[in-house]
XYZ file of C-alpha atoms in Angstrom:
640
model
C 4.610 41.783 -15.925
C 1.135 40.940 -17.218
C -0.197 37.388 -17.162
C -0.202 37.321 -20.970
C 3.457 38.303 -21.221
C 4.426 35.866 -18.415
C 2.754 32.997 -20.286
C 4.463 34.037 -23.508
C 7.871 33.931 -21.779
C 7.223 30.691 -19.878
C 5.355 28.507 -22.343
C 7.024 25.270 -21.260
C 6.283 25.940 -17.597
C 2.638 26.691 -18.392
C 2.413 23.542 -20.538
C 3.780 21.402 -17.699
C 1.353 22.877 -15.148
C -1.599 22.426 -17.525
C -0.686 18.777 -18.159
C -0.124 18.199 -14.447
C -3.569 19.680 -13.765
C -5.218 17.490 -16.407
C -3.640 14.334 -14.964
C -4.645 15.208 -11.405
C -8.146 16.475 -12.213
C -8.915 13.735 -14.751
C -12.481 12.504 -14.184
C -12.336 14.574 -11.020
C -15.762 13.766 -9.597
C -15.132 10.017 -9.943
C -11.820 9.892 -8.045
C -12.582 7.471 -5.206
C -11.818 7.868 -1.549
C -9.120 5.480 -0.366
C -9.211 3.382 2.787
C -7.083 5.888 4.716
C -9.203 8.846 3.587
C -12.442 7.210 4.700
C -10.830 6.284 8.000
C -9.789 9.924 8.495
C -13.267 11.199 7.561
C -14.832 8.816 10.076
C -12.770 10.625 12.712
C -14.243 14.064 11.946
C -17.768 13.574 13.287
C -17.324 15.490 16.537
C -19.136 18.485 17.990
C -16.191 19.631 20.088
C -12.588 20.252 19.146
C -11.382 18.482 22.307
C -13.192 15.322 21.186
C -11.514 15.581 17.790
C -8.094 15.593 19.462
C -8.948 12.841 21.935
C -10.784 10.446 19.625
C -9.774 11.588 16.148
C -6.064 12.344 16.545
C -4.626 10.468 19.516
C -5.950 7.133 18.238
C -3.913 7.607 15.061
C -0.141 7.582 14.506
C -0.003 10.899 12.612
C 0.332 14.413 14.053
C -2.897 16.429 14.199
C -2.266 18.852 11.315
C -4.023 17.147 8.411
C -6.754 15.665 10.619
C -7.597 19.084 12.066
C -7.466 20.670 8.616
C -9.770 17.966 7.219
C -12.171 18.458 10.142
C -12.409 22.216 9.556
C -12.573 21.783 5.773
C -15.432 19.269 5.682
C -17.335 21.099 8.405
C -17.267 24.150 6.139
C -17.572 22.685 2.634
C -19.052 19.201 3.038
C -18.052 15.558 2.677
C -18.237 15.007 -1.102
C -15.077 13.216 -2.193
C -14.078 15.922 -4.676
C -14.400 18.545 -1.927
C -12.146 16.496 0.353
C -9.482 16.033 -2.329
C -9.445 19.516 -3.877
C -6.961 21.243 -1.525
C -4.514 18.357 -1.800
C -4.581 18.384 -5.590
C -3.940 22.126 -5.460
C -1.023 21.531 -3.083
C 0.332 19.003 -5.573
C 0.238 21.624 -8.330
C 1.653 24.252 -5.996
C 4.569 21.930 -5.270
C 5.534 22.057 -8.945
C 5.692 25.853 -8.932
C 7.703 25.924 -5.703
C 10.134 23.285 -6.986
C 10.566 25.223 -10.232
C 11.374 28.427 -8.369
C 13.829 26.784 -5.942
C 15.690 24.679 -8.498
C 15.915 27.476 -11.019
C 17.696 29.572 -8.391
C 19.925 26.690 -7.334
C 20.837 25.653 -10.865
C 19.087 26.802 -14.043
C 15.843 26.743 -16.013
C 16.601 23.487 -17.851
C 17.071 21.580 -14.610
C 13.950 23.100 -13.048
C 11.771 22.293 -16.070
C 12.996 18.690 -16.362
C 12.413 18.014 -12.661
C 8.871 19.374 -12.593
C 8.142 17.532 -15.873
C 8.863 14.307 -14.012
C 6.913 15.438 -10.948
C 3.973 16.299 -13.226
C 3.702 12.810 -14.729
C 5.066 10.239 -12.271
C 2.414 8.069 -10.638
C 4.178 8.631 -7.311
C 3.415 12.352 -7.312
C 0.155 12.202 -9.271
C -1.501 9.587 -7.064
C -0.508 11.142 -3.748
C -1.784 14.503 -5.015
C -5.166 12.790 -5.382
C -5.161 11.397 -1.826
C -6.213 13.636 1.059
C -3.593 12.431 3.510
C -0.393 13.991 4.884
C 1.842 13.078 1.944
C 1.508 15.626 -0.847
C 0.820 18.197 1.875
C 4.143 17.203 3.423
C 5.976 17.701 0.143
C 4.247 21.068 -0.311
C 5.114 22.266 3.215
C 8.738 21.119 2.944
C 9.070 23.034 -0.344
C 7.436 26.094 1.262
C 9.936 25.936 4.098
C 12.894 25.534 1.733
C 11.591 28.378 -0.456
C 11.878 30.887 2.421
C 14.869 29.126 4.058
C 16.807 29.546 0.800
C 16.205 33.294 0.900
C 17.061 33.401 4.590
C 20.353 31.534 4.183
C 21.541 32.853 0.811
C 20.332 36.456 1.114
C 20.138 37.173 4.844
C 20.702 40.873 4.294
C 17.285 41.142 2.616
C 14.068 40.728 4.653
C 15.844 38.549 7.259
C 13.129 38.496 9.900
C 10.269 38.053 7.444
C 11.998 35.055 5.864
C 12.947 33.630 9.268
C 9.371 33.865 10.562
C 7.921 32.285 7.416
C 10.573 29.543 7.494
C 9.653 28.908 11.135
C 5.921 28.854 10.455
C 6.264 26.344 7.615
C 8.810 24.347 9.612
C 6.354 24.044 12.490
C 3.591 23.191 9.992
C 5.810 20.350 8.783
C 5.936 19.102 12.377
C 2.145 19.100 12.578
C 1.864 17.315 9.219
C 3.915 14.117 9.678
C 6.665 12.896 11.972
C 9.033 12.566 9.019
C 8.343 16.097 7.835
C 9.285 17.111 11.367
C 12.559 15.288 10.722
C 12.830 17.233 7.459
C 12.448 20.492 9.411
C 15.326 19.476 11.681
C 17.613 18.532 8.757
C 16.889 21.744 6.864
C 17.371 23.871 9.962
C 20.710 22.245 10.869
C 21.938 22.606 7.279
C 21.458 26.351 7.498
C 23.988 26.567 10.337
C 26.741 25.581 7.900
C 25.665 27.835 5.034
C 24.496 31.139 6.495
C 26.888 34.063 6.784
C 28.427 33.771 10.266
C 27.469 37.308 11.250
C 23.813 36.234 11.033
C 24.319 32.889 12.830
C 23.107 33.972 16.284
C 19.962 35.509 14.827
C 19.475 32.399 12.678
C 19.443 30.208 15.794
C 16.249 31.954 16.909
C 14.614 29.881 14.150
C 14.933 26.828 16.405
C 13.268 28.715 19.275
C 10.401 29.833 17.046
C 9.735 26.342 15.669
C 9.950 24.819 19.156
C 7.460 27.298 20.589
C 5.035 26.717 17.714
C 5.372 22.935 18.081
C 4.934 22.795 21.881
C 1.105 22.405 21.795
C 1.618 19.104 19.949
C 4.214 17.704 22.343
C 1.745 15.862 24.591
C 0.041 14.319 21.543
C 3.420 13.274 20.140
C 4.398 11.554 23.404
C 1.002 9.827 23.602
C 1.355 8.492 20.061
C 4.919 7.414 20.776
C 3.620 5.197 23.605
C 1.084 3.614 21.242
C 3.804 2.438 18.865
C 3.699 2.564 15.101
C 2.215 0.628 12.223
C 4.357 -2.480 12.716
C 1.298 -4.627 13.382
C 0.410 -4.571 9.688
C 3.469 -3.114 7.948
C 6.426 -5.405 7.398
C 10.037 -4.325 7.750
C 11.709 -3.309 4.465
C 13.771 -5.973 2.719
C 17.265 -5.473 1.239
C 15.513 -5.032 -2.123
C 13.517 -2.026 -0.922
C 15.758 0.600 -2.528
C 15.495 -1.031 -5.945
C 11.744 -1.477 -5.534
C 11.316 2.205 -4.707
C 13.307 3.422 -7.702
C 11.357 1.093 -9.991
C 8.105 2.456 -8.590
C 9.312 6.070 -8.757
C 10.046 5.601 -12.473
C 6.543 4.242 -13.219
C 8.001 0.723 -13.637
C 8.643 1.907 -17.191
C 11.625 0.920 -19.325
C 10.787 3.791 -21.686
C 10.910 6.363 -18.896
C 14.177 4.946 -17.546
C 15.718 5.193 -21.013
C 14.613 8.830 -21.171
C 16.232 9.471 -17.774
C 19.458 7.858 -19.009
C 19.266 10.077 -22.106
C 18.889 13.193 -19.927
C 21.964 12.226 -17.925
C 23.899 11.513 -21.142
C 22.976 14.913 -22.578
C 23.989 16.525 -19.293
C 27.370 14.774 -19.313
C 27.988 15.770 -22.935
C 27.297 19.429 -22.136
C 28.740 19.373 -18.615
C 30.168 22.612 -17.222
C 32.662 21.908 -14.357
C 32.551 25.557 -13.261
C 28.937 25.295 -12.073
C 30.027 24.914 -8.433
C 26.992 26.650 -6.981
C 24.661 23.979 -8.363
C 26.975 21.167 -7.228
C 26.785 22.426 -3.654
C 23.001 22.119 -3.656
C 23.161 18.781 -5.468
C 25.121 17.361 -2.522
C 22.816 18.995 0.021
C 19.695 17.661 -1.733
C 21.127 14.150 -1.976
C 22.115 14.218 1.689
C 18.630 15.299 2.762
C 16.918 12.492 0.887
C 19.504 9.876 1.879
C 19.328 10.771 5.576
C 15.522 10.552 5.690
C 15.670 7.253 3.811
C 18.458 5.830 5.994
C 16.784 6.831 9.276
C 13.452 5.377 8.128
C 15.089 2.178 6.898
C 17.234 1.550 9.989
C 14.389 2.366 12.379
C 12.045 0.062 10.428
C 14.476 -2.867 10.442
C 15.695 -2.644 14.019
C 12.846 -0.983 15.950
C 9.416 -0.706 14.376
C 8.441 -0.793 10.669
C 7.449 2.685 9.477
C 9.105 3.060 6.069
C 6.684 3.324 3.151
C 6.946 4.861 -0.311
C 4.577 7.631 0.776
C 7.075 8.920 3.365
C 9.781 9.399 0.757
C 7.687 11.923 -1.183
C 8.626 14.684 1.274
C 12.174 15.009 -0.079
C 11.499 13.408 -3.464
C 11.920 16.690 -5.438
C 15.383 16.979 -3.890
C 16.251 13.437 -4.951
C 15.445 14.515 -8.511
C 17.618 17.593 -8.060
C 20.466 15.373 -6.833
C 20.116 13.402 -10.084
C 19.824 16.339 -12.490
C 20.846 19.516 -10.660
C 24.401 19.442 -12.042
C 23.198 19.681 -15.653
C 23.980 22.915 -17.554
C 21.360 25.221 -18.990
C 20.724 23.956 -22.516
C 19.716 25.752 -25.669
C 16.023 26.566 -25.904
C 15.391 24.096 -28.720
C 17.101 21.229 -26.878
C 15.255 22.198 -23.714
C 11.900 21.974 -25.505
C 12.680 18.569 -27.029
C 13.798 17.080 -23.715
C 10.837 18.429 -21.749
C 8.365 17.158 -24.353
C 10.096 13.762 -24.327
C 9.829 13.518 -20.537
C 6.181 14.572 -20.591
C 5.377 12.013 -23.286
C 7.201 9.125 -21.581
C 5.770 10.005 -18.168
C 2.190 10.417 -19.350
C 2.285 7.305 -21.547
C 3.721 5.127 -18.777
C 1.254 6.556 -16.251
C -1.866 5.985 -18.321
C -0.931 2.958 -20.450
C 1.695 0.935 -18.577
C 0.573 1.732 -15.024
C -3.139 2.011 -15.981
C -3.449 4.632 -13.255
C -6.863 5.911 -14.283
C -8.213 2.373 -14.415
C -6.659 0.803 -11.320
C -6.533 3.733 -8.885
C -10.034 4.857 -9.830
C -11.453 1.365 -9.192
C -11.998 1.757 -5.467
C -12.112 -1.700 -3.927
C -15.038 -1.017 -1.595
C -17.174 0.753 -4.147
C -16.360 -1.867 -6.800
C -17.305 -4.625 -4.380
C -20.687 -3.028 -3.742
C -21.249 -2.469 -7.449
C -20.383 -6.112 -8.211
C -22.819 -7.283 -5.536
C -25.574 -5.056 -6.924
C -25.362 -6.910 -10.264
C -26.129 -10.293 -8.649
C -29.585 -11.861 -8.442
C -30.620 -11.056 -4.873
C -33.236 -13.823 -4.748
C -30.681 -16.542 -5.600
C -27.597 -15.166 -3.861
C -26.315 -14.932 -0.306
C -23.891 -12.044 0.259
C -20.851 -12.114 2.525
C -18.369 -9.234 2.871
C -14.980 -9.787 4.442
C -14.181 -6.101 4.666
C -14.265 -3.148 7.022
C -18.000 -2.731 7.513
C -18.146 1.066 7.799
C -17.060 1.308 4.156
C -20.243 -0.470 3.074
C -22.325 2.436 4.387
C -20.645 5.073 2.239
C -22.032 6.020 -1.149
C -19.010 7.217 -3.077
C -18.667 8.226 -5.800
C -22.419 7.594 -6.231
C -25.268 5.732 -4.548
C -25.835 2.071 -5.459
C -28.914 -0.118 -5.156
C -27.068 -2.397 -2.780
C -28.344 -5.682 -1.235
C -29.580 -5.001 2.275
C -29.524 -8.644 3.434
C -25.852 -9.478 3.832
C -23.326 -10.847 6.302
C -20.300 -8.731 7.169
C -17.185 -10.055 8.824
C -16.789 -8.812 12.417
C -20.312 -7.351 12.319
C -22.772 -10.254 12.172
C -20.285 -13.058 11.577
C -17.170 -13.124 13.772
C -15.613 -16.563 13.347
C -14.848 -19.047 10.630
C -17.214 -21.475 12.362
C -20.110 -19.028 11.987
C -19.231 -18.344 8.366
C -19.085 -22.044 7.543
C -22.338 -22.807 9.366
C -24.047 -19.998 7.473
C -22.985 -21.493 4.134
C -24.061 -25.002 5.142
C -27.523 -23.801 6.149
C -28.028 -21.385 3.266
C -30.812 -22.233 0.821
C -29.352 -19.948 -1.863
C -27.661 -21.526 -4.859
C -25.185 -18.655 -5.296
C -22.642 -17.037 -2.966
C -21.184 -13.575 -3.433
C -17.971 -13.102 -1.449
C -16.332 -9.690 -1.252
C -12.864 -10.224 0.167
C -10.265 -7.625 1.190
C -6.671 -8.860 1.327
C -6.144 -8.422 5.067
C -8.981 -10.797 5.952
C -8.551 -14.589 6.334
C -7.824 -16.307 3.028
C -9.422 -19.459 4.414
C -12.760 -17.775 3.676
C -12.055 -18.125 -0.060
C -11.213 -21.825 0.291
C -14.313 -22.489 2.417
C -16.544 -20.652 -0.051
C -15.093 -22.705 -2.884
C -15.615 -25.946 -0.947
C -19.342 -25.427 -0.435
C -19.933 -23.558 -3.709
C -17.470 -25.316 -6.039
C -18.410 -23.540 -9.272
C -16.864 -20.123 -9.912
C -19.169 -18.054 -12.119
C -16.866 -15.014 -12.156
C -14.201 -13.179 -10.192
C -13.240 -9.492 -10.419
C -10.049 -8.080 -8.951
C -9.181 -4.587 -7.759
C -6.120 -3.349 -5.931
C -6.298 -5.065 -2.554
C -9.644 -6.839 -2.926
C -11.663 -9.300 -4.988
C -15.321 -10.066 -5.696
C -16.296 -13.718 -6.220
C -19.578 -15.198 -7.386
C -19.726 -18.922 -6.593
C -22.572 -21.341 -7.225
C -23.560 -24.881 -6.382
C -24.261 -27.528 -8.968
C -22.297 -28.537 -12.040
C -18.734 -27.208 -11.979
C -17.976 -25.634 -15.378
C -15.363 -23.170 -14.132
C -12.973 -23.674 -11.215
C -10.969 -21.229 -9.138
C -8.302 -23.901 -8.642
C -5.989 -24.777 -11.531
C -4.046 -27.650 -9.953
C -4.992 -30.295 -7.402
C -3.184 -33.092 -5.567
C -5.272 -35.755 -3.838
C -2.921 -36.469 -0.946
C -5.046 -39.250 0.564
C -5.182 -41.072 -2.753
C -1.407 -40.738 -3.155
C -0.866 -42.127 0.351
C -3.178 -45.129 -0.070
C -2.779 -46.076 -3.724
C 0.802 -45.201 -4.733
C 4.278 -46.239 -3.683
C 5.981 -42.826 -3.628
C 8.852 -42.631 -1.082
C 7.780 -39.280 0.374
C 5.030 -40.498 2.689
C 5.141 -39.393 6.327
C 4.195 -41.867 9.113
C 1.941 -43.840 6.786
C 0.781 -47.247 8.036
C -1.104 -49.288 5.402
C -2.816 -51.247 8.192
C -4.725 -48.089 9.135
C -6.505 -47.898 5.775
C -10.163 -48.878 5.943
C -12.260 -50.468 3.220
C -13.837 -47.142 2.254
C -10.412 -45.617 1.521
C -10.285 -43.579 4.723
C -7.399 -43.560 7.193
C -7.672 -44.168 10.947
C -4.964 -43.003 13.329
C -4.165 -42.220 16.958
C -0.557 -41.043 16.637
C 0.327 -37.454 17.488
C 2.371 -37.046 14.300
C 0.041 -38.511 11.750
C 0.254 -38.958 7.981
C 1.390 -36.535 5.338
C 3.599 -35.982 2.314
C 6.926 -34.223 1.911
C 9.158 -33.071 -0.952
C 6.114 -31.977 -2.955
C 7.547 -29.986 -5.849
C 5.856 -26.646 -6.475
C 5.600 -26.895 -10.260
C 3.048 -24.945 -12.244
C 2.638 -21.947 -9.932
C 1.253 -19.280 -12.237
C 1.781 -16.178 -10.074
C 3.400 -15.128 -6.775
C 0.007 -14.013 -5.465
C -1.752 -17.308 -6.118
C -3.003 -19.245 -3.119
C -2.038 -22.646 -1.758
C -4.871 -24.323 0.115
C -4.481 -27.613 1.955
C -7.812 -29.197 2.912
C -8.526 -32.130 5.209
C -11.889 -33.576 6.195
C -11.616 -35.495 9.446
C -13.998 -37.405 11.678
C -13.318 -36.641 15.343
C -13.753 -38.647 18.513
C -15.259 -35.639 20.272
C -16.119 -32.045 19.308
C -13.242 -30.519 21.291
C -10.539 -32.719 19.764
C -7.670 -30.676 18.309
C -6.424 -31.735 14.888
C -4.039 -29.274 13.239
C -3.482 -29.340 9.487
C 0.096 -28.241 8.811
C 1.690 -26.942 5.623
C 5.333 -25.926 5.753
C 8.309 -25.290 3.542
C 11.354 -26.876 5.233
C 14.735 -25.167 5.184
C 17.215 -27.087 3.019
C 19.739 -27.458 5.859
C 17.215 -28.792 8.359
C 16.824 -25.564 10.320
C 13.543 -23.806 11.144
C 11.007 -23.986 8.273
C 11.156 -21.177 5.759
C 7.406 -20.825 6.191
C 4.960 -22.634 8.482
C 1.165 -22.502 8.534
C -1.313 -24.549 10.513
C -5.047 -24.434 11.188
C -6.801 -26.174 14.071
C -10.037 -28.126 13.773
C -11.327 -26.074 16.709
C -11.636 -23.025 14.409
C -13.968 -24.830 12.009
C -17.574 -25.960 12.114
C -18.151 -29.318 13.823
C -20.953 -31.173 12.087
C -22.871 -33.021 14.848
C -24.576 -35.336 12.360
C -21.391 -37.167 11.351
C -18.775 -35.686 13.746
C -16.745 -34.244 10.855
C -14.736 -31.070 10.461
C -13.301 -29.665 7.220
C -10.000 -27.838 7.896
C -8.411 -25.392 5.435
C -4.867 -24.063 5.689
C -4.571 -21.328 3.070
C -1.931 -18.699 2.262
C -0.474 -16.721 -0.605
C 2.750 -17.893 -2.245
C 4.333 -14.459 -1.832
C 4.453 -15.148 1.925
C 6.971 -17.866 1.090
C 8.812 -15.957 -1.635
C 9.417 -13.067 0.767
C 11.465 -15.378 3.019
C 13.577 -17.313 0.544
C 15.327 -16.783 -2.761
C 14.566 -20.304 -3.963
C 11.139 -21.881 -3.688
C 11.479 -25.021 -1.504
C 9.354 -28.153 -1.600
C 6.127 -28.399 0.361
C 5.622 -30.654 3.361
C 2.144 -31.254 4.788
C 0.967 -33.486 7.611
C -1.725 -34.005 10.247
C -0.816 -33.054 13.816
C -3.062 -34.969 16.233
C -2.278 -32.898 19.304
C -4.654 -34.725 21.662
C -3.500 -38.186 20.475
C -7.147 -39.224 20.220
C -8.506 -41.490 17.448
C -9.617 -39.734 14.277
C -10.494 -40.731 10.724
C -9.078 -38.939 7.698
C -11.770 -38.822 4.995
C -10.343 -36.279 2.525
C -6.902 -34.705 2.146
C -6.147 -32.440 -0.816
C -3.800 -29.677 -1.945
C -5.190 -27.026 -4.290
C -3.631 -24.157 -6.169
C -6.063 -21.240 -6.385
C -5.820 -18.231 -8.624
C -5.005 -15.273 -6.404
C -5.516 -11.545 -6.793
C -2.881 -10.561 -9.345
C -3.793 -6.880 -8.772
C -3.533 -6.785 -5.004
C -0.496 -4.461 -4.938
C -0.852 -3.093 -8.457
C -0.768 0.531 -7.285
C 2.840 0.062 -6.222
C 4.210 -3.014 -7.970
C 4.711 -3.872 -11.608
C 2.150 -6.190 -13.190
């Protein structure tokens, strides 16, 4: 069959692939490198392959497959971001063709077209096709394995050994790609035992031997990585809401797309054919595959070490879609066209308009931070970056005239004391702060304290750029403030903690020597504008000696008097001691979502001073502030 005649007979398939290509190649040379991609590229600068394995693979938690492939690829073709991403985008498109072929054999053309229409337009599959990490490659390799495994199991009399060898090669490749695609290989292989004609069973079992032999070179690396542990240091365990959150994300957080999915199911039910038992068999198999990977990842993450992320579920995601739609009958051509076009419209619209994928994903936080800094007046501004410093050296997607005189966290400033001292001694009237989410939020509160005017703030997914200035405050980052010291001294509220009016001095300060010093409780959290906003409690204290330990506590007590729902405290020893007046300004700062993640109902705030050394101190200022937080910090995955 000629290409022209194939296109004529498969117009819908060609349309879907073309649209999928447009969405994945959109503004191709501007697609930014993500944090994980840059980290992987930084582990490719080796002259010897043994060094790559020792220092580029074993230090990571992933098998060596994608890292070795990336190393060989960039050594051959270069480090431009579009070069790095190209093979993964192609694997994303190849996954659509493989899924179409498999699901058409398992069910019918309607089912296959509807599934790849969703895969073509969902942010889940589009975004991970644009990221050069072992996620879309895992989906591609799993589909490759299933493609040949299907022929091996369902038609063993035809090309048995060729299909077994190719199934084994792709199964082993899955093992080198990701630990959960290795799990996928095991599940697929075991499934074949129950479905292959029994007279071929003994020969089929040689598949396990082949995959094992091909995987053996990685065994020592696997055991080494197992000893290192997983990503639990920064990844939290999934909550009971995780399943719902994943399905919302996998449907583009779009009501329109969910309604279309409901319509597809309704049309399928209306036209249902109960005699389509072949498809039902594979519907159950597909659902079991996805459920088992999900269940193993979830249970392991809750009870052992958190590993479950959305990205891991992409490996069997096409089979989840088949479990949802594989039972549908083959519909008339006209109906098929209407439904496919409806899915493509709803998916593309929700991707580009509701999810703003080409705006948010393309706004790389590190590049955007550098670009924001470049627009500031370098003569008037001091620059501080709370980010991973090696990202500041990379010029992607283009070079920027970037300030050369800057401070970078963990490079030339390592503590909050150093950061605070730098701001105090700075002769600049503006401060640019580039802040990545994983770095201390106290830095934002400190910056705001010494540079109280916010000129502008720009948010990207996972980071923010702030330009603060001294002088007249015409715009504030905080939108609500409680002067705790004023409430303690000048009001008669019943919620004071350990307050003694005899300790109040004439200048409205408070002197104390008690270990459990003053504070307020039952502070209602009214007026919180967003879950990602920040609560910052600030206290300025005068110490008896530089080493004195005063801890500023903010906690949300449990209603029944048990352990606090959330507790945070910062010691005066972390902050700059001013030798001129013996004062320290302490900031305890956190995001409200840290509290929301632990309780269904938002409790009242309790804050107090913990004078651990029981030495005299003077409380000069004591305030609670509500700061606007980064509303986009998880916008690639959450609704907004």
